[in-house]
PDB file of C-alpha atoms (C1' of nucleotides) in Angstrom:
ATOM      1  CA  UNK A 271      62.695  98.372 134.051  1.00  0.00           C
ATOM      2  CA  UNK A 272      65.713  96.367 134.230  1.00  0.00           C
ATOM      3  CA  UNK A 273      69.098  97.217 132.444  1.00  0.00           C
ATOM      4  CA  UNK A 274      69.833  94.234 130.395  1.00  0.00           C
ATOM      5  CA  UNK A 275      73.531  93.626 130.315  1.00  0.00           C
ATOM      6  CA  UNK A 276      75.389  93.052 126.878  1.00  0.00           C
ATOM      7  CA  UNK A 277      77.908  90.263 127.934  1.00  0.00           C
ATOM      8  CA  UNK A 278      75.608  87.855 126.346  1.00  0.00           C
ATOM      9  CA  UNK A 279      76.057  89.153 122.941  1.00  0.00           C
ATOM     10  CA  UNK A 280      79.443  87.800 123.075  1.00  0.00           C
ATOM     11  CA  UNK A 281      78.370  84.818 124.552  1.00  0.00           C
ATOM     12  CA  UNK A 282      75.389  83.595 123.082  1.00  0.00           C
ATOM     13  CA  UNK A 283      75.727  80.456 121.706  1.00  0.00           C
ATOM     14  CA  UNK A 284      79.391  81.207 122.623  1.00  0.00           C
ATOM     15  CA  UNK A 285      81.471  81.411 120.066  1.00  0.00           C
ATOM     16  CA  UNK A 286      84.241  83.730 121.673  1.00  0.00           C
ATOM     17  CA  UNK A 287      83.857  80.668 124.123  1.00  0.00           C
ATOM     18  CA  UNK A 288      84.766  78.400 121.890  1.00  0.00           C
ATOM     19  CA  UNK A 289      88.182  80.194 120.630  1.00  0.00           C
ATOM     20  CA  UNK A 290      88.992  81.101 124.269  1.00  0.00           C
ATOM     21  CA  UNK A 291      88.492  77.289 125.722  1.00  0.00           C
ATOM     22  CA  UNK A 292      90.990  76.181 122.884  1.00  0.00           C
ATOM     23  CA  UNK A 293      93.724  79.165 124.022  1.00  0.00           C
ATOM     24  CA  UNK A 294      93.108  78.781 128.013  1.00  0.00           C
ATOM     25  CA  UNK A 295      94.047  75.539 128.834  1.00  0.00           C
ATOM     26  CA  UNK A 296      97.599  74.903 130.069  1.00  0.00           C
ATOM     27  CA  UNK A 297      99.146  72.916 127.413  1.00  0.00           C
ATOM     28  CA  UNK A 298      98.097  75.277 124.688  1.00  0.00           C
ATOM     29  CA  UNK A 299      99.702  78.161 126.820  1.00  0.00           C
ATOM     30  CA  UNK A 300     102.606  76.542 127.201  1.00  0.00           C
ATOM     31  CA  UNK A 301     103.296  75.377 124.114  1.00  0.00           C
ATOM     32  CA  UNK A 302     102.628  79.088 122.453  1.00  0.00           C
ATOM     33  CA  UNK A 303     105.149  80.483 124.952  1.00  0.00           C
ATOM     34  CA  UNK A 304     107.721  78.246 124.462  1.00  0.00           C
ATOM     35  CA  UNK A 305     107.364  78.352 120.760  1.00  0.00           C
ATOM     36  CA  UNK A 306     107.217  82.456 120.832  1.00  0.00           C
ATOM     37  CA  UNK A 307     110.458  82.350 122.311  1.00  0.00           C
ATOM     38  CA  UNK A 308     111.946  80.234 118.990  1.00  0.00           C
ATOM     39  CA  UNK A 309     112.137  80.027 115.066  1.00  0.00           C
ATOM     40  CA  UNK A 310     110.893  76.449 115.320  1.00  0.00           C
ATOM     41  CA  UNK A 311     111.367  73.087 116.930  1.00  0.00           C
ATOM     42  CA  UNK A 312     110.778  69.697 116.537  1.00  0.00           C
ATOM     43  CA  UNK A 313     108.476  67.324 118.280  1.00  0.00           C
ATOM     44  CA  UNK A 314     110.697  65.750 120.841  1.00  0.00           C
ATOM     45  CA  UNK A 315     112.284  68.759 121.584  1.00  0.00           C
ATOM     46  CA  UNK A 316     108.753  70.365 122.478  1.00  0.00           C
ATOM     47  CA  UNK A 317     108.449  67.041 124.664  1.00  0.00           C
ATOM     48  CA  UNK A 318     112.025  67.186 126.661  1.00  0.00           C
ATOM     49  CA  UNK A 319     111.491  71.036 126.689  1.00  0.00           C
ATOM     50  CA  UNK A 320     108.050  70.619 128.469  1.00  0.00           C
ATOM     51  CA  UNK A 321     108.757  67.884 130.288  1.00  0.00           C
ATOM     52  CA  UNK A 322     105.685  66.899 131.969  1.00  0.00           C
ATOM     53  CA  UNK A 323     102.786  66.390 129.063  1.00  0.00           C
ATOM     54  CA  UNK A 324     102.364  63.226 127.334  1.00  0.00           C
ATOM     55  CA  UNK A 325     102.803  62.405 124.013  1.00  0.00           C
ATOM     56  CA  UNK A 326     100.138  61.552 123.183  1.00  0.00           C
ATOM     57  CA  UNK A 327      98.748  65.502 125.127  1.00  0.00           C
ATOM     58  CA  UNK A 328     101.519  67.188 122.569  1.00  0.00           C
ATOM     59  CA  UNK A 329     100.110  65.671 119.314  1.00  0.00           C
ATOM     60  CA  UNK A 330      96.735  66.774 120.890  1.00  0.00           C
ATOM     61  CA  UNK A 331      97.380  69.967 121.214  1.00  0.00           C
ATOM     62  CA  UNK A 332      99.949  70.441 118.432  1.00  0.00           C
ATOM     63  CA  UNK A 333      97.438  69.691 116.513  1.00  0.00           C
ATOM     64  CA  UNK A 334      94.258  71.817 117.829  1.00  0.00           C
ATOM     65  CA  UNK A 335      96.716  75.097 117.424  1.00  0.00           C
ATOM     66  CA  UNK A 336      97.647  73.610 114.045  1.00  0.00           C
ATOM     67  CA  UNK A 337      93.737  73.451 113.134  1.00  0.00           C
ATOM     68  CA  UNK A 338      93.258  77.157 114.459  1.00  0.00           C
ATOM     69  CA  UNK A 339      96.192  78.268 112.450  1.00  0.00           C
ATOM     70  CA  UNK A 340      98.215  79.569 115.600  1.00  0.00           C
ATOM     71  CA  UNK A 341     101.319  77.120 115.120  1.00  0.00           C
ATOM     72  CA  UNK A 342     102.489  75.621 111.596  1.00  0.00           C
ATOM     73  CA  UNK A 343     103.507  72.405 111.172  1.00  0.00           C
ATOM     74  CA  UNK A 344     106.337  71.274 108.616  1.00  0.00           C
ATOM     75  CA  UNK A 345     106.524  67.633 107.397  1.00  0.00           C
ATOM     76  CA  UNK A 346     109.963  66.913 105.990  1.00  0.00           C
ATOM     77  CA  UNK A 347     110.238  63.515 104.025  1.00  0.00           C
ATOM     78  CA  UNK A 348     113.133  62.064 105.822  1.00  0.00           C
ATOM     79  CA  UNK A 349     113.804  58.711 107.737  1.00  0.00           C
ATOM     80  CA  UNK A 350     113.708  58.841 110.335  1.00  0.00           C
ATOM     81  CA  UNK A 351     111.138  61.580 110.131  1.00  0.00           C
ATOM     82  CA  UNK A 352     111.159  65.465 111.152  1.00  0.00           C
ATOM     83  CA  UNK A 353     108.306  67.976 111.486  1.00  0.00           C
ATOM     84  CA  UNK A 354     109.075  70.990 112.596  1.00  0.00           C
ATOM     85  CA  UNK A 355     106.410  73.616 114.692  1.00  0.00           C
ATOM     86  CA  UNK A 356     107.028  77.126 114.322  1.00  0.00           C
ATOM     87  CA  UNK A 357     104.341  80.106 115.445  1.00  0.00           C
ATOM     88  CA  UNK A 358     102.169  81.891 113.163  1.00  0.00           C
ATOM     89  CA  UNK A 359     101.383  85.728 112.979  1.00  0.00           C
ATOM     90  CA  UNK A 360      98.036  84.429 114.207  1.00  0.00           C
ATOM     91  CA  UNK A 361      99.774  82.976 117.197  1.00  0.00           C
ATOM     92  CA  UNK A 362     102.032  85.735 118.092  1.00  0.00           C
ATOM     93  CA  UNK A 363      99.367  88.359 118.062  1.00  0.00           C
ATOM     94  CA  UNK A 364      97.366  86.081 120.725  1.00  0.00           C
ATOM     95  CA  UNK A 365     100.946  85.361 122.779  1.00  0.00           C
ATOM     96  CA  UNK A 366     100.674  89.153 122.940  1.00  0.00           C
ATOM     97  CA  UNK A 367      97.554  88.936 125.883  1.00  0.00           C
ATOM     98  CA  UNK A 368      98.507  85.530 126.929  1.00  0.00           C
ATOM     99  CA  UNK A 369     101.788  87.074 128.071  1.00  0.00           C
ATOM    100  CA  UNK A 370     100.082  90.412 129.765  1.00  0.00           C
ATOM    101  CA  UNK A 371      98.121  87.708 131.347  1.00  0.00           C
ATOM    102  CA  UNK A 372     101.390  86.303 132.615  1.00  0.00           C
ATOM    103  CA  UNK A 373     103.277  89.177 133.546  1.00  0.00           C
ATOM    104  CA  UNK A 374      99.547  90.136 135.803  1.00  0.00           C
ATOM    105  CA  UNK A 375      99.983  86.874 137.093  1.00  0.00           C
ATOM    106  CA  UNK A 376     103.385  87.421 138.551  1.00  0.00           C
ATOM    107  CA  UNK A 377     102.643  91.222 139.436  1.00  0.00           C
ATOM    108  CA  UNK A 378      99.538  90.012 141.410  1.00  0.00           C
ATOM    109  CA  UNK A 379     100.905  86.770 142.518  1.00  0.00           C
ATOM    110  CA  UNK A 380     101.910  87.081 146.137  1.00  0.00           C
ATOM    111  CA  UNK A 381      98.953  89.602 146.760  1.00  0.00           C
ATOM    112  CA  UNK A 382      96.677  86.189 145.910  1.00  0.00           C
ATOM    113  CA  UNK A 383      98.422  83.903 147.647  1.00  0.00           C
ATOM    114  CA  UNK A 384      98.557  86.126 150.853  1.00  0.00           C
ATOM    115  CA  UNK A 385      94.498  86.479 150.439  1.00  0.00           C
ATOM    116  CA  UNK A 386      94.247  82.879 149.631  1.00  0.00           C
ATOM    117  CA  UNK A 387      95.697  82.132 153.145  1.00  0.00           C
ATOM    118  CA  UNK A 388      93.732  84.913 155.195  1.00  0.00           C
ATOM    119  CA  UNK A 389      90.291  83.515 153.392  1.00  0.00           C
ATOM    120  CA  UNK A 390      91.216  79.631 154.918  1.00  0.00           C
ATOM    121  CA  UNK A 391      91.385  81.788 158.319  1.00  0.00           C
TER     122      UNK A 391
ATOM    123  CA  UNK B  74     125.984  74.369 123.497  1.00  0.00           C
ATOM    124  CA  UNK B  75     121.493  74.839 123.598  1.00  0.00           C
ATOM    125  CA  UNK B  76     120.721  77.575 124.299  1.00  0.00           C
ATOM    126  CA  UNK B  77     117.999  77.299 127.677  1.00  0.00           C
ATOM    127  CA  UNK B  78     114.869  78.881 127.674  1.00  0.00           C
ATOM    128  CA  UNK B  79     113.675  81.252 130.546  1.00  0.00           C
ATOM    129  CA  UNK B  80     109.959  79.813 130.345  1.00  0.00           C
ATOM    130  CA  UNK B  81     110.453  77.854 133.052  1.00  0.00           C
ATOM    131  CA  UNK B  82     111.285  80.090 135.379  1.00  0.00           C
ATOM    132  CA  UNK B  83     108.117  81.427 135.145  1.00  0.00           C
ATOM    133  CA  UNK B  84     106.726  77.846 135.441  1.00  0.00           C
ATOM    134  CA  UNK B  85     108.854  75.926 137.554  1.00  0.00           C
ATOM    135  CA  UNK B  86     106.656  74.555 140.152  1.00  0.00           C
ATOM    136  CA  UNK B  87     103.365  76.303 138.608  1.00  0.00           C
ATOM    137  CA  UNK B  88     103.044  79.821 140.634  1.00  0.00           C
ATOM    138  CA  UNK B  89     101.639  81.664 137.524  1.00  0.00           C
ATOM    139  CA  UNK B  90      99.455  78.328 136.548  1.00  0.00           C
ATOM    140  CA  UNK B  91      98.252  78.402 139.629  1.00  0.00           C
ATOM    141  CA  UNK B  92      96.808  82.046 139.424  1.00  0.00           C
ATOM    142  CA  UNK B  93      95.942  81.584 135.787  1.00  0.00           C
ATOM    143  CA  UNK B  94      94.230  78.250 135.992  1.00  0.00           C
ATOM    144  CA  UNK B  95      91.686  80.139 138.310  1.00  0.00           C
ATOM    145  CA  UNK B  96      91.537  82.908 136.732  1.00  0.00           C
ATOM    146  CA  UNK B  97      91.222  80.606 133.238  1.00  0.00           C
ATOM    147  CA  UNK B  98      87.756  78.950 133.705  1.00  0.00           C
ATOM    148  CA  UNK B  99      84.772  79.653 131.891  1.00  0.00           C
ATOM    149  CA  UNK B 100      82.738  80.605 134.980  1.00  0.00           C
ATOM    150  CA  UNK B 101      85.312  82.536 136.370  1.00  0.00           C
ATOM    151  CA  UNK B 102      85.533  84.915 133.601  1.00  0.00           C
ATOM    152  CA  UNK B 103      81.904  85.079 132.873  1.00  0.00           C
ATOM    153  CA  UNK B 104      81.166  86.220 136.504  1.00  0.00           C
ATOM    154  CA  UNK B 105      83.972  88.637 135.872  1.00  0.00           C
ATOM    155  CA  UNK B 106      82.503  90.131 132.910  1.00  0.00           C
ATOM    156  CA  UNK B 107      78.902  90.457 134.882  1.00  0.00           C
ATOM    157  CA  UNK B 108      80.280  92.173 138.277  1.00  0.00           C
ATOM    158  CA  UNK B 109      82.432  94.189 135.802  1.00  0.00           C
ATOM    159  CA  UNK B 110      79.732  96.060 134.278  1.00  0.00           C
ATOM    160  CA  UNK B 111      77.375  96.388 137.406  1.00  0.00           C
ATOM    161  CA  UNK B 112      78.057  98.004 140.698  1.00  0.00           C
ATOM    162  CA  UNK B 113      77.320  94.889 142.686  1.00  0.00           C
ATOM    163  CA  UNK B 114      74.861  92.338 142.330  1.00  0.00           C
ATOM    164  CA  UNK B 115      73.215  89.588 144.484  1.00  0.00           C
ATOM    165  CA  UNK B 116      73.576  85.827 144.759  1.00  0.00           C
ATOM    166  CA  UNK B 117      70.306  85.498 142.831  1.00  0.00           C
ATOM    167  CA  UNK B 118      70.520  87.550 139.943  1.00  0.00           C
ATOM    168  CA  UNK B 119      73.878  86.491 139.213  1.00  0.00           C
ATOM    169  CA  UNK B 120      72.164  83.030 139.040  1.00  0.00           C
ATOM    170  CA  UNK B 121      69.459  84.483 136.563  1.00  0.00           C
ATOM    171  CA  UNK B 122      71.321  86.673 134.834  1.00  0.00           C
ATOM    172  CA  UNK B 123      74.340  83.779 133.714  1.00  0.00           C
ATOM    173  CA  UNK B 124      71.660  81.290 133.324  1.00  0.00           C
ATOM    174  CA  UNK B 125      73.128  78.056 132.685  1.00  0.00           C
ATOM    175  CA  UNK B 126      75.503  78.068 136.130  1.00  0.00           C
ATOM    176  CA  UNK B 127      74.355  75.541 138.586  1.00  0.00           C
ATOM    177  CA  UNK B 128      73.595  76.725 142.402  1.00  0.00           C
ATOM    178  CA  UNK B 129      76.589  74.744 143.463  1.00  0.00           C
ATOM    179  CA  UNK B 130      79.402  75.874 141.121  1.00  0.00           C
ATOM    180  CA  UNK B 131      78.068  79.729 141.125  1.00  0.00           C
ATOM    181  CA  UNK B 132      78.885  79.115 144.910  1.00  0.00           C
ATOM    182  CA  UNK B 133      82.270  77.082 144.423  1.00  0.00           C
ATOM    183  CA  UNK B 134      83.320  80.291 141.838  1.00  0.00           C
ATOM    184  CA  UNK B 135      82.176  82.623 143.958  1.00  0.00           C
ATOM    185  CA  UNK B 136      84.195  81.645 147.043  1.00  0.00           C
ATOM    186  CA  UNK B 137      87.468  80.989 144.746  1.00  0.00           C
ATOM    187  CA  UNK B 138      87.064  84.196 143.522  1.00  0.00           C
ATOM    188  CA  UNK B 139      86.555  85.793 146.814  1.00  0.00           C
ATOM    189  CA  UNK B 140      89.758  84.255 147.725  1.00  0.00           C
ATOM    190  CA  UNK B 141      91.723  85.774 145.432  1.00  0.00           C
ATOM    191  CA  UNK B 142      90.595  88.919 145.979  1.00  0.00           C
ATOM    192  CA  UNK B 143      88.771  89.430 142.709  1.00  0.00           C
ATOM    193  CA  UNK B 144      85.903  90.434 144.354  1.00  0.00           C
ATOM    194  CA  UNK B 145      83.991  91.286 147.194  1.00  0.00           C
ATOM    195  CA  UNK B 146      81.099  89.595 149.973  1.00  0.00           C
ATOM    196  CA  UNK B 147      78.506  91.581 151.343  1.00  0.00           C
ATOM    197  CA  UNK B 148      76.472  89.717 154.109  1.00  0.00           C
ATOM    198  CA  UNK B 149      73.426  91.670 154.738  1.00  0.00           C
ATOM    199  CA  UNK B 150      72.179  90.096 158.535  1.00  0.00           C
ATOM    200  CA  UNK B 151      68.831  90.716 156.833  1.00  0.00           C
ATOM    201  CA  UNK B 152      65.813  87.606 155.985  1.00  0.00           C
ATOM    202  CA  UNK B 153      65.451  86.472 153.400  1.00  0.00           C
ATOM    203  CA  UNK B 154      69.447  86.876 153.436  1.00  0.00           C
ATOM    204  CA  UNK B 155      71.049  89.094 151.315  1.00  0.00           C
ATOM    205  CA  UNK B 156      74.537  88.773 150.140  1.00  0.00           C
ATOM    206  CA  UNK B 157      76.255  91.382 147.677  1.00  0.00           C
ATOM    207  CA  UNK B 158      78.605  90.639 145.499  1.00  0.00           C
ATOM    208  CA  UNK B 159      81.270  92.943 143.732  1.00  0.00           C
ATOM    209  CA  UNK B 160      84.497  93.479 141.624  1.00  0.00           C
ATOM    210  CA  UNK B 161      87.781  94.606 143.723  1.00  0.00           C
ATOM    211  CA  UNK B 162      90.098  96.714 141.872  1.00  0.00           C
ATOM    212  CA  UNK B 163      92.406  93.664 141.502  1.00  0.00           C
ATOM    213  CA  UNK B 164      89.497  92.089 140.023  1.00  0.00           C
ATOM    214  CA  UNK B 165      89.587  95.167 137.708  1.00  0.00           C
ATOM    215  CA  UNK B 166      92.957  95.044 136.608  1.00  0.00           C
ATOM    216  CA  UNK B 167      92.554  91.630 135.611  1.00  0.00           C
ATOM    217  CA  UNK B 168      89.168  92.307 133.635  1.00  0.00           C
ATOM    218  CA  UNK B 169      91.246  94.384 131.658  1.00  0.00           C
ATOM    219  CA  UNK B 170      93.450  91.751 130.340  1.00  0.00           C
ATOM    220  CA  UNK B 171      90.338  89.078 129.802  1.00  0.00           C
ATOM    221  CA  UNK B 172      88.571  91.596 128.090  1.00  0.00           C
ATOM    222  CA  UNK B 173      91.535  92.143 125.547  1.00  0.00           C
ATOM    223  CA  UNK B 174      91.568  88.525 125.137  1.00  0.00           C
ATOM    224  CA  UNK B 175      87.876  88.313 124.414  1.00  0.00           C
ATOM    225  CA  UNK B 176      88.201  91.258 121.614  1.00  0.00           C
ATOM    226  CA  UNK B 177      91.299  89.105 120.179  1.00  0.00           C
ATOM    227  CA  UNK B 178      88.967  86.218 119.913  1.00  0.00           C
ATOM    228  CA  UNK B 179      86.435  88.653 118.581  1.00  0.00           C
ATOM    229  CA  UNK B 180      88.444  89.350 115.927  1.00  0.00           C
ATOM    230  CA  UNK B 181      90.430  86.541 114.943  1.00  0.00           C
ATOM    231  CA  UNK B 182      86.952  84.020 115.555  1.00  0.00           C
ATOM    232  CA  UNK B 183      86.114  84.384 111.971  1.00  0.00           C
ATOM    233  CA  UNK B 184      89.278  83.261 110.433  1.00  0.00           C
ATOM    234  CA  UNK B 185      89.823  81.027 113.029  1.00  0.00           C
ATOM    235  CA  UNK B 186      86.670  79.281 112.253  1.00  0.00           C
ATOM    236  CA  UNK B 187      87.947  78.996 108.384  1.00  0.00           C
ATOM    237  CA  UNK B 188      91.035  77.623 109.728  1.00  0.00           C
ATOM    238  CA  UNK B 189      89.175  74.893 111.418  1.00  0.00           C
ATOM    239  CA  UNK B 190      86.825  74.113 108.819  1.00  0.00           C
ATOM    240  CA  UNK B 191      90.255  74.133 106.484  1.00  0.00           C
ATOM    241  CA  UNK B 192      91.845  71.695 108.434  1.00  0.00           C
ATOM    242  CA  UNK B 193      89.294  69.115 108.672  1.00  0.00           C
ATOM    243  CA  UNK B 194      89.401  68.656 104.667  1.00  0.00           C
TER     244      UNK B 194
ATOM    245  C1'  DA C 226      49.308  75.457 157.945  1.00  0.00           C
ATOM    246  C1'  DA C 227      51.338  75.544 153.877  1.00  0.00           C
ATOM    247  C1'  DT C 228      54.102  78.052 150.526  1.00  0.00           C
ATOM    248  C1'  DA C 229      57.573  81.429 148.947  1.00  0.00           C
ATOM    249  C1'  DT C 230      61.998  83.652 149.438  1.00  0.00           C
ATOM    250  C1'  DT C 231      67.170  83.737 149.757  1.00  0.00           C
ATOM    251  C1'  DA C 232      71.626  81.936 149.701  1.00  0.00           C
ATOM    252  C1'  DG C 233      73.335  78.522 150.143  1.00  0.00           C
ATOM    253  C1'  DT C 234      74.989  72.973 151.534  1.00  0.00           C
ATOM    254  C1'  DT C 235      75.279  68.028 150.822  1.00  0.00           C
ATOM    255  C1'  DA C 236      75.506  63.621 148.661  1.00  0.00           C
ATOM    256  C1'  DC C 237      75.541  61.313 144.568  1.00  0.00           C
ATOM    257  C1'  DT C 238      76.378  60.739 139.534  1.00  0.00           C
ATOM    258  C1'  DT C 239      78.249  61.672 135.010  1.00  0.00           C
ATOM    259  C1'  DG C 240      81.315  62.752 131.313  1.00  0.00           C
ATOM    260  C1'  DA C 241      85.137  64.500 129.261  1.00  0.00           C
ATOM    261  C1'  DA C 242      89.903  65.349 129.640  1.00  0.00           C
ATOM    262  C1'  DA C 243      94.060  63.525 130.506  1.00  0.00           C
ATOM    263  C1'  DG C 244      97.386  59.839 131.679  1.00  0.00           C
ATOM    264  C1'  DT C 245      99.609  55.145 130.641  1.00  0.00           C
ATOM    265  C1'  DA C 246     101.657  52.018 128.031  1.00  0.00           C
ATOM    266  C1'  DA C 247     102.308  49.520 124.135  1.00  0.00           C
ATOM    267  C1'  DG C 248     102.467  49.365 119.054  1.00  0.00           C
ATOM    268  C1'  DT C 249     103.954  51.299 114.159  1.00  0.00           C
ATOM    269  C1'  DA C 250     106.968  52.393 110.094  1.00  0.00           C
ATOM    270  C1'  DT C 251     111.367  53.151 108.171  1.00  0.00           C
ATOM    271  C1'  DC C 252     115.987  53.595 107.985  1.00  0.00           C
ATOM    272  C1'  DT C 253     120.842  53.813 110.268  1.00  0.00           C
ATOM    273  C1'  DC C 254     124.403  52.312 112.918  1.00  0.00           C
ATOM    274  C1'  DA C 255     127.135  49.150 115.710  1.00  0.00           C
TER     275       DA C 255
ATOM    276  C1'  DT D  69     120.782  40.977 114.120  1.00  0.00           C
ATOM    277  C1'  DG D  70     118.945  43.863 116.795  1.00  0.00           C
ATOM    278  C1'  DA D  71     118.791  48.187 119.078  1.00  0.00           C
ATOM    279  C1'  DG D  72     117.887  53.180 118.464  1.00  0.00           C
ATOM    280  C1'  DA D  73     115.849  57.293 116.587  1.00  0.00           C
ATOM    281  C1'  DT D  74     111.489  59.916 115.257  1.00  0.00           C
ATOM    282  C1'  DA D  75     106.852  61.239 115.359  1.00  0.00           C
ATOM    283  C1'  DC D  76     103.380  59.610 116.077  1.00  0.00           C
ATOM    284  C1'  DT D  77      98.611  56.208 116.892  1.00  0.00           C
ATOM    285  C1'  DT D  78      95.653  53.233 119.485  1.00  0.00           C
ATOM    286  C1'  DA D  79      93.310  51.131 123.262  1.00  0.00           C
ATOM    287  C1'  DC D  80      92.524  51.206 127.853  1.00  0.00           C
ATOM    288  C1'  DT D  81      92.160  53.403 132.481  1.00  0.00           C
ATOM    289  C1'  DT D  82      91.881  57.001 135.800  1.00  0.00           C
ATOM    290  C1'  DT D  83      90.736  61.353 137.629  1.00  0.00           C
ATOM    291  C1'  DC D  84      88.310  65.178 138.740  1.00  0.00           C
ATOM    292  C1'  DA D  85      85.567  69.042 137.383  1.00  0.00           C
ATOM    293  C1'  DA D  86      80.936  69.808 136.852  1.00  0.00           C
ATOM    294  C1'  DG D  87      75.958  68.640 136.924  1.00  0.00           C
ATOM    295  C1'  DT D  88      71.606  67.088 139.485  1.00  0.00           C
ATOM    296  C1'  DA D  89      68.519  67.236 142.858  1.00  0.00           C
ATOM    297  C1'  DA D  90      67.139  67.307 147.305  1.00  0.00           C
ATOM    298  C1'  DC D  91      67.682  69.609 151.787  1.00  0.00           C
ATOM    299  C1'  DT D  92      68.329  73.760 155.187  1.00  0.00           C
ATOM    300  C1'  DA D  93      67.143  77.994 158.217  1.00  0.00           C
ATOM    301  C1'  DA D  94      64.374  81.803 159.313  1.00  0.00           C
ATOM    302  C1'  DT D  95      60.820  84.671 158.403  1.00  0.00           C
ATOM    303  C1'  DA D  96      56.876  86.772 155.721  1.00  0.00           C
ATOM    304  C1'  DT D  97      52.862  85.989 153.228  1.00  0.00           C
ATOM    305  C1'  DT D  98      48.382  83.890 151.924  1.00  0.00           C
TER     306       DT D  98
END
DNA sequence: AATATTAGTTACTTGAAAGTAAGTATCTCA
DNA sequence: TGAGATACTTACTTTCAAGTAACTAATATT
């Protein structure tokens, strides 16, 4: 007799999948770090501060963590216009891993890269 | 004066993306989570036991994660070949962190869901 | 002599994610 | 009068990650 492993019950017809492919690509990451680090700030702020994503990639994303209720988003009625982005509780409790992930990252970072260049060998 | 923000220190020409975008994938963690629970496990089974990998990126994830470090090729000089794979202790420490992830998504999926379903309306 | 087994490789194709660039609405300021 | 600011939207294009399917080597098995 086999063992039969249990990952699957998480995955099966993946829903954990489906929250983690919304919180591990880049854009999402970056934009939860850089808003953990604030109150709030506004959309062209967010674009200057990240520099290399699109606009069209911000509203994107903006609004994907909007719709999972990791990041608010505050319309103010003024000309020209301001909307403001500011974390949720949501989003700081998931910042939480994202940023052990990080701070593995850069503990285990040179390690890689040295094994990355004895593998090409 | 604005005040600067330190993210980018971390970011500035991508050294933690470029650990975490490998370590990010669906396929990478899911062959994580297997060799995590098993004491090794061949080419084959791996194959079987993920089920919807293809030949070609099982191998591709494989090898990247072999690379890294994350775990572990056994060449048996045997035929039929035999190849063993397994989780390094690096591969370990990381596990650690995806599996805290997958427990926040466990937990937060349900309201998460809500949220989406929320938003749409 | 043909088929199965194992752990792949190779060449080709597809699809979704992301980038680009221009347009939009509304008011202010020079 | 027309340029600038703000937070987008829209249409089009590109890129690349991933999928498909066939092929390989070496031996054992039927």
């Amino acid at each position: 007799m086999e063992k039969k492993l249990e990952i699957f019950s998480h995955f099966e017809e993946c829903p954990v999948r489906k929250v983690l492919n919304r919180c591990g690509d880049k854009w999402s990451v970056l934009i939860l770090l850089v808003l953990g680090e604030v109150d709030n700030m506004r959309f062209n702020k967010l674009h200057k501060t990240i520099g290399d994503i699109s606009q069209k990639m911000l509203t994107v994303t903006l609004r994907t963590l909007e719709a999972d209720g990791l990041i608010k988003r505050t319309v103010f009625p003024e000309i020209p216009p301001r909307v403001e982005y500011e974390i949720t509780e949501r989003g700081k409790s998931l910042l939480v891993h994202i940023n052990n992930l990080v701070d593995w990252a850069e503990e285990n970072m040179e390690a890689i890269m040295e094994s990355r260049v004895k593998f090409e060998s």
